[in-house]
GROMACS .gro file of N, CA, C and O in nm:
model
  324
    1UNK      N    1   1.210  -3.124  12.307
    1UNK     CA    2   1.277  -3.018  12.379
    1UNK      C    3   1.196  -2.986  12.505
    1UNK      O    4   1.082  -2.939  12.517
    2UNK      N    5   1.276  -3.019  12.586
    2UNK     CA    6   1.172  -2.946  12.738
    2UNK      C    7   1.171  -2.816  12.784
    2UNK      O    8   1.275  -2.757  12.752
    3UNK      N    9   1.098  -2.752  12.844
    3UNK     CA   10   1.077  -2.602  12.869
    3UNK      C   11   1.216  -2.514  12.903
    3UNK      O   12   1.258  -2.414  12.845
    4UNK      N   13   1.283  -2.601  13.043
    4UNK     CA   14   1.458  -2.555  13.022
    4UNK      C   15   1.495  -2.506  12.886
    4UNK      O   16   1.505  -2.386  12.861
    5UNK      N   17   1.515  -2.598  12.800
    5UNK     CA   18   1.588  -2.589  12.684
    5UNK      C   19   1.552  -2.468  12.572
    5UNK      O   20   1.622  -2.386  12.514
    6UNK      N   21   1.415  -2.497  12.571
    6UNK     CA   22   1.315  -2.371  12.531
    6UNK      C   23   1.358  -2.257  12.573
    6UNK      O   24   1.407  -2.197  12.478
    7UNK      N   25   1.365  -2.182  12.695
    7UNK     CA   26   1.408  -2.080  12.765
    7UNK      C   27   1.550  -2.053  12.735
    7UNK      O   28   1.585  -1.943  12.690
    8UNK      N   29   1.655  -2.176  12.765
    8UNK     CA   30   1.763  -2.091  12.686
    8UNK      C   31   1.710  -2.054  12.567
    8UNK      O   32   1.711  -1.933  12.546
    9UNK      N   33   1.656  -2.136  12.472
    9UNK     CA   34   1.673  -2.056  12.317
    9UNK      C   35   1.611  -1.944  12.331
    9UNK      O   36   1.672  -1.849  12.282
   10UNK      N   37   1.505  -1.919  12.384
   10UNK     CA   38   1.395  -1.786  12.408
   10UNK      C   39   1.563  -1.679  12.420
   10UNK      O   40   1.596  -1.608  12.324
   11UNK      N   41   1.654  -1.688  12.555
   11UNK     CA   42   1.727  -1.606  12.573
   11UNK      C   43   1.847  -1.598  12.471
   11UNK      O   44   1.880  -1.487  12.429
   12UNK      N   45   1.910  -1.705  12.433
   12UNK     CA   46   1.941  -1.659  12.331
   12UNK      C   47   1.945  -1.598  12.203
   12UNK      O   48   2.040  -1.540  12.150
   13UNK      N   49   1.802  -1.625  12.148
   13UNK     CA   50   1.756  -1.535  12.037
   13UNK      C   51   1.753  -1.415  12.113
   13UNK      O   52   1.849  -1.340  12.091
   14UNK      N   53   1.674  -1.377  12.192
   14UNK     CA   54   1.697  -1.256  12.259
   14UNK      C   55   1.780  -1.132  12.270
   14UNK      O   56   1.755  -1.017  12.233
   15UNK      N   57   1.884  -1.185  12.330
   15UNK     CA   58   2.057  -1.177  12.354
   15UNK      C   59   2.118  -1.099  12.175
   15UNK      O   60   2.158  -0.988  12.140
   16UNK      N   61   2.098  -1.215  12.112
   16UNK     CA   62   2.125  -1.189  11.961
   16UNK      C   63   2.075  -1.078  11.919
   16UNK      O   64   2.141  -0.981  11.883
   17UNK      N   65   1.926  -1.091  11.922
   17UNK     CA   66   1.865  -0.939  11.839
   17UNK      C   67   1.901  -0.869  11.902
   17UNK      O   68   1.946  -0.778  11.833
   18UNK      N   69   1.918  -0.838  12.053
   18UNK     CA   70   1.968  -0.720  12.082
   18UNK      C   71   2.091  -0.676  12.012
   18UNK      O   72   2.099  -0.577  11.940
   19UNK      N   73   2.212  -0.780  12.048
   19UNK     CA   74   2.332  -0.744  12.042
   19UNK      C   75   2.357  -0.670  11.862
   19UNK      O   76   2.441  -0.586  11.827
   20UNK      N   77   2.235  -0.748  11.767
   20UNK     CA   78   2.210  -0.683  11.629
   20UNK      C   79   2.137  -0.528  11.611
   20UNK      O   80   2.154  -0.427  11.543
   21UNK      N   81   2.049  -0.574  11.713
   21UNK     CA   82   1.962  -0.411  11.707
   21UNK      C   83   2.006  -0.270  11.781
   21UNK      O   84   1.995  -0.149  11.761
   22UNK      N   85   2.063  -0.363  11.884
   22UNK     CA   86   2.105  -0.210  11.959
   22UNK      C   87   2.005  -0.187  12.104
   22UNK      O   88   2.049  -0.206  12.217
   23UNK      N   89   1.881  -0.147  12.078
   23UNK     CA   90   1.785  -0.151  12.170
   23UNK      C   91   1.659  -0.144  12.125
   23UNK      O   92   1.629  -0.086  12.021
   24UNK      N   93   1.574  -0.205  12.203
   24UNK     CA   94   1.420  -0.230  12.118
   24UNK      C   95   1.313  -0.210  12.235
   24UNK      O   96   1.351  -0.209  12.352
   25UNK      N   97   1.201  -0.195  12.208
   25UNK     CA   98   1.086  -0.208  12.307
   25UNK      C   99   1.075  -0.349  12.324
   25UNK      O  100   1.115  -0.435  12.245
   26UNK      N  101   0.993  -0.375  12.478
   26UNK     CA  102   0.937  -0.519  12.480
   26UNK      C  103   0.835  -0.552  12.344
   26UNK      O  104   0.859  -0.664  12.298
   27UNK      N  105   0.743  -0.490  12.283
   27UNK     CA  106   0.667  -0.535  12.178
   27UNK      C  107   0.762  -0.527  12.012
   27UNK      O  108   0.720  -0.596  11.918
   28UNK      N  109   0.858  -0.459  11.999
   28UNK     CA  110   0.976  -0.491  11.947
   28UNK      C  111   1.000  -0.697  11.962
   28UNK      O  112   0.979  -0.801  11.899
   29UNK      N  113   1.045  -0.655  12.064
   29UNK     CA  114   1.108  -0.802  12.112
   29UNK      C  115   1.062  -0.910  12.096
   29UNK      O  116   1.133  -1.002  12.054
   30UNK      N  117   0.892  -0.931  12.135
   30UNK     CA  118   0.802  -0.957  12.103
   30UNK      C  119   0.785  -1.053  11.978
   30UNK      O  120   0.786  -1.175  11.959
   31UNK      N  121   0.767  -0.928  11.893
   31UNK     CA  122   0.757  -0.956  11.724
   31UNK      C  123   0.898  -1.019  11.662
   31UNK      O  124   0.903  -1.093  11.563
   32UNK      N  125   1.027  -0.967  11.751
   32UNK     CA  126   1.172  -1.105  11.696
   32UNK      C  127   1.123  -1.212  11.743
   32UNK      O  128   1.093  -1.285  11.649
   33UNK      N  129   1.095  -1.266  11.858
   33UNK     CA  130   1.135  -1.354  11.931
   33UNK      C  131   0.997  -1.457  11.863
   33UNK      O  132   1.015  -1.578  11.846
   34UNK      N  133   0.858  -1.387  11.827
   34UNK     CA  134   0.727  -1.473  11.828
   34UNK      C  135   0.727  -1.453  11.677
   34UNK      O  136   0.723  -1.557  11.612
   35UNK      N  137   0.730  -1.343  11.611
   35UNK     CA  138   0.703  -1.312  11.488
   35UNK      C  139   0.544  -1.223  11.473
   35UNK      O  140   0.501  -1.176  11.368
   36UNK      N  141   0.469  -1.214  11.618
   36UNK     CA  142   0.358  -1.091  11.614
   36UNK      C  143   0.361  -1.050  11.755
   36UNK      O  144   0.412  -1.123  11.841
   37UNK      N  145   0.322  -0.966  11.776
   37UNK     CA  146   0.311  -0.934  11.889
   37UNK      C  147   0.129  -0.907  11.968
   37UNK      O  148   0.044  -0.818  11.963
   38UNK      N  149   0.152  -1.084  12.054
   38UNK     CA  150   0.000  -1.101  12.058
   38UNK      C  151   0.045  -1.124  12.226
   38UNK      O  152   0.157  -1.156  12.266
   39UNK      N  153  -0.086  -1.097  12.316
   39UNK     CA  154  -0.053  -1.132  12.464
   39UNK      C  155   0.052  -1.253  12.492
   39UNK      O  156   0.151  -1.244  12.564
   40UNK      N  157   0.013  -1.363  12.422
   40UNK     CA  158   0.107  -1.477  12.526
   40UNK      C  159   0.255  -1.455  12.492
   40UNK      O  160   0.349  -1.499  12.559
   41UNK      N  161   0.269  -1.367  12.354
   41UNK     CA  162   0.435  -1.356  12.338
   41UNK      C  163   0.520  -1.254  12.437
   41UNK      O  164   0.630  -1.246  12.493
   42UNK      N  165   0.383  -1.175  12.419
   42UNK     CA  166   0.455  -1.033  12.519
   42UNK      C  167   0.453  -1.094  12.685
   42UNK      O  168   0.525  -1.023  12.755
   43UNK      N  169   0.395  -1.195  12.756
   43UNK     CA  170   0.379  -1.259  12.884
   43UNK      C  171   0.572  -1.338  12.867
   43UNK      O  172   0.661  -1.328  12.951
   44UNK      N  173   0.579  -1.396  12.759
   44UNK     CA  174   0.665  -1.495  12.693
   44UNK      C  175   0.837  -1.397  12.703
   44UNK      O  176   0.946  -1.437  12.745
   45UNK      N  177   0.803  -1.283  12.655
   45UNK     CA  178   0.909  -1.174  12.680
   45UNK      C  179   0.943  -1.135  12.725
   45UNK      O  180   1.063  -1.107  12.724
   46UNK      N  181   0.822  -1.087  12.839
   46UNK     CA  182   0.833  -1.046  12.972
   46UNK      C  183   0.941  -1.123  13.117
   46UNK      O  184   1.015  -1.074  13.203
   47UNK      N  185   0.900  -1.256  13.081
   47UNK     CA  186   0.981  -1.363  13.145
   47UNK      C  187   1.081  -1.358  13.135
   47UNK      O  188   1.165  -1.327  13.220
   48UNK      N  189   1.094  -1.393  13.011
   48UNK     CA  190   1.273  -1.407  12.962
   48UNK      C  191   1.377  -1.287  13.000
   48UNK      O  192   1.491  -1.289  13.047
   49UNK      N  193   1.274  -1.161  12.953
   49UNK     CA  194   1.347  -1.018  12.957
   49UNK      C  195   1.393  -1.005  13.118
   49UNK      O  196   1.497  -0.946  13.148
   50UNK      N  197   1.315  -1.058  13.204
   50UNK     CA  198   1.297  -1.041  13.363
   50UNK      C  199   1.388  -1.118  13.388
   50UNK      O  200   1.441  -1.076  13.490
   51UNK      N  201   1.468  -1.265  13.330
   51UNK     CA  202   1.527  -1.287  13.391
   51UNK      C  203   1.677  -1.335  13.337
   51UNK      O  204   1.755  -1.418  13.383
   52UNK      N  205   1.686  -1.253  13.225
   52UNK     CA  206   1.811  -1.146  13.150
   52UNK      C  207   1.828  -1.070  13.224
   52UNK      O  208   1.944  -1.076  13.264
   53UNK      N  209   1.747  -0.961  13.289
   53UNK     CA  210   1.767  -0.878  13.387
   53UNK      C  211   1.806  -0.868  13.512
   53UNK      O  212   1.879  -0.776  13.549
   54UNK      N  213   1.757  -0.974  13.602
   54UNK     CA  214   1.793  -1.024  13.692
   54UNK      C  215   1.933  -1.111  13.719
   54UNK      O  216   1.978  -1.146  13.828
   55UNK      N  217   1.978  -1.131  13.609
   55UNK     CA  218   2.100  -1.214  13.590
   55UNK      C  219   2.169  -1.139  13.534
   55UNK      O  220   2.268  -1.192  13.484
   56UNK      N  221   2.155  -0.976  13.511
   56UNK     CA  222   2.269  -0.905  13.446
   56UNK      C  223   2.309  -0.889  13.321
   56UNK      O  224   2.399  -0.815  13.282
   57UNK      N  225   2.238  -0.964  13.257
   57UNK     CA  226   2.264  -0.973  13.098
   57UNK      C  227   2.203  -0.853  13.002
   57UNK      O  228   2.248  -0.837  12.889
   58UNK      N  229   2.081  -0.758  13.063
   58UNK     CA  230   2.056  -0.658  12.964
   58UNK      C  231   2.036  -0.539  13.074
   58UNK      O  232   2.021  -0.566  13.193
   59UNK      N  233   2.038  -0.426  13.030
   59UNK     CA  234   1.982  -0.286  13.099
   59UNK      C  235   1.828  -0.293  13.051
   59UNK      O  236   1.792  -0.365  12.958
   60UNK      N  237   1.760  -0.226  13.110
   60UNK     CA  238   1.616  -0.144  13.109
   60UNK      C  239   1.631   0.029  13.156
   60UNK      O  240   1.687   0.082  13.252
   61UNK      N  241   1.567   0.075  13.059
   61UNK     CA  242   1.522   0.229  13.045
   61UNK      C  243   1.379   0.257  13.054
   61UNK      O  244   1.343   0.251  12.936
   62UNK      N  245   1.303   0.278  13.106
   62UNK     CA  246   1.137   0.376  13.075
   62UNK      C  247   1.203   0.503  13.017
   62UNK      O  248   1.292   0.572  13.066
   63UNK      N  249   1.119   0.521  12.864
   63UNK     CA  250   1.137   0.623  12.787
   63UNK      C  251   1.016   0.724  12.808
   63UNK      O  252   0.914   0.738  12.740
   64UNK      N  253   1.071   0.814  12.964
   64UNK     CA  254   0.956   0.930  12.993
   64UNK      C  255   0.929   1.010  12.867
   64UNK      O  256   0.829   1.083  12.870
   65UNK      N  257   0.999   1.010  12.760
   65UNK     CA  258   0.972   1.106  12.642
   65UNK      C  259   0.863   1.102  12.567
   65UNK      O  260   0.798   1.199  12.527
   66UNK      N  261   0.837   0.956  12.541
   66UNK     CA  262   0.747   0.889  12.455
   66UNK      C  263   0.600   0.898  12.486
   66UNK      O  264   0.583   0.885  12.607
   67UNK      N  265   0.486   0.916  12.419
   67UNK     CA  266   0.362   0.936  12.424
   67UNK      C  267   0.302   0.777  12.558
   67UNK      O  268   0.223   0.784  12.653
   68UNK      N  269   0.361   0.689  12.520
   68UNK     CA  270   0.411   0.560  12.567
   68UNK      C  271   0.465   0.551  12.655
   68UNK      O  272   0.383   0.512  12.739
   69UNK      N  273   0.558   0.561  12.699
   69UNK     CA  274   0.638   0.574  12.732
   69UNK      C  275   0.692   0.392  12.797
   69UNK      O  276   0.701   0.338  12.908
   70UNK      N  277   0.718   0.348  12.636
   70UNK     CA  278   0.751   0.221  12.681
   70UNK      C  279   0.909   0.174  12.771
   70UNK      O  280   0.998   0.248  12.813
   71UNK      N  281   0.903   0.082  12.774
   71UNK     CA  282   1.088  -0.004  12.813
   71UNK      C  283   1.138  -0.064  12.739
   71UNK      O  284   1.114  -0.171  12.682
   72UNK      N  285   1.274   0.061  12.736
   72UNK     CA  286   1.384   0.011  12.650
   72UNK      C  287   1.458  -0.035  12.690
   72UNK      O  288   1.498  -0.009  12.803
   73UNK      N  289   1.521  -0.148  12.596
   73UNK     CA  290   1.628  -0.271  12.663
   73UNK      C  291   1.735  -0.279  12.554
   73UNK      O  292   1.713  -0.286  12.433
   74UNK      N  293   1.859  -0.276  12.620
   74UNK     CA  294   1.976  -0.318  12.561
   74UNK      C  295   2.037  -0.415  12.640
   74UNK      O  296   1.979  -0.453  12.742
   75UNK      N  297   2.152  -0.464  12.607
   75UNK     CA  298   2.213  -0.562  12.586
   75UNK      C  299   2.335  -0.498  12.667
   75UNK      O  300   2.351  -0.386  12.618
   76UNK      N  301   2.409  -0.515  12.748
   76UNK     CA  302   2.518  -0.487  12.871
   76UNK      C  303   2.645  -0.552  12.809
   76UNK      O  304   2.640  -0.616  12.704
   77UNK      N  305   2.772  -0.530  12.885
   77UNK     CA  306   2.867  -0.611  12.888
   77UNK      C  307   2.852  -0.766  12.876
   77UNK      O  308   2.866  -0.839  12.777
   78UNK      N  309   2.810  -0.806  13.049
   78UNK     CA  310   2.781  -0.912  13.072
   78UNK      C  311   2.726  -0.994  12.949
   78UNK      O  312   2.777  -1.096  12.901
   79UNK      N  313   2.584  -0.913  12.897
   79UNK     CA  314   2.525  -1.009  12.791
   79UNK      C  315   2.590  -1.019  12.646
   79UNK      O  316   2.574  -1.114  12.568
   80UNK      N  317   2.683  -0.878  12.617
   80UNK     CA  318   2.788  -0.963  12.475
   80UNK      C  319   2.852  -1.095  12.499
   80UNK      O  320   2.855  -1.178  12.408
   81UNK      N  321   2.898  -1.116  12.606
   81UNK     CA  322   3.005  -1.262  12.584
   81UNK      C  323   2.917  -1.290  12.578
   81UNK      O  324   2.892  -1.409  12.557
   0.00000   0.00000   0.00000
């Protein structure tokens, strides 16, 4: 499998948990997509998430509420089909 091919699957698992979860943090995402959430997955998430985003396929939120105040991501129109 070459890195292309890789990246779709990265986005499609992606895509999926969202469209199952609803909305998650990047270290959420993280831990679907890698199974822990260690630097190169969250670098690994970051990518993918960036360019789901850029292509319209998910929203991003900063949750000012949170002690954290991490980024929350759902899943858009665009990214159900």
């Amino acid at each position: 499998m070459d890195k292309r091919q890789i990246g779709m699957q990265y986005r499609e698992d992606m895509l999926r948990g969202l469209a199952r979860l609803g909305y998650v943090t990047i270290s959420q995402l993280a831990k679907l997509l890698g199974g822990r959430c260690t630097e190169s997955t969250l670098k690994m998430t970051g990518r993918t998430l960036r360019w789901l985003r850029d292509n319209g396929f998910v929203a991003t939120k900063r949750d000012t509420t949170s002690v954290t105040s991490e980024l929350l991501v759902a899943v858009n129109g665009a990214g159900a089909r």
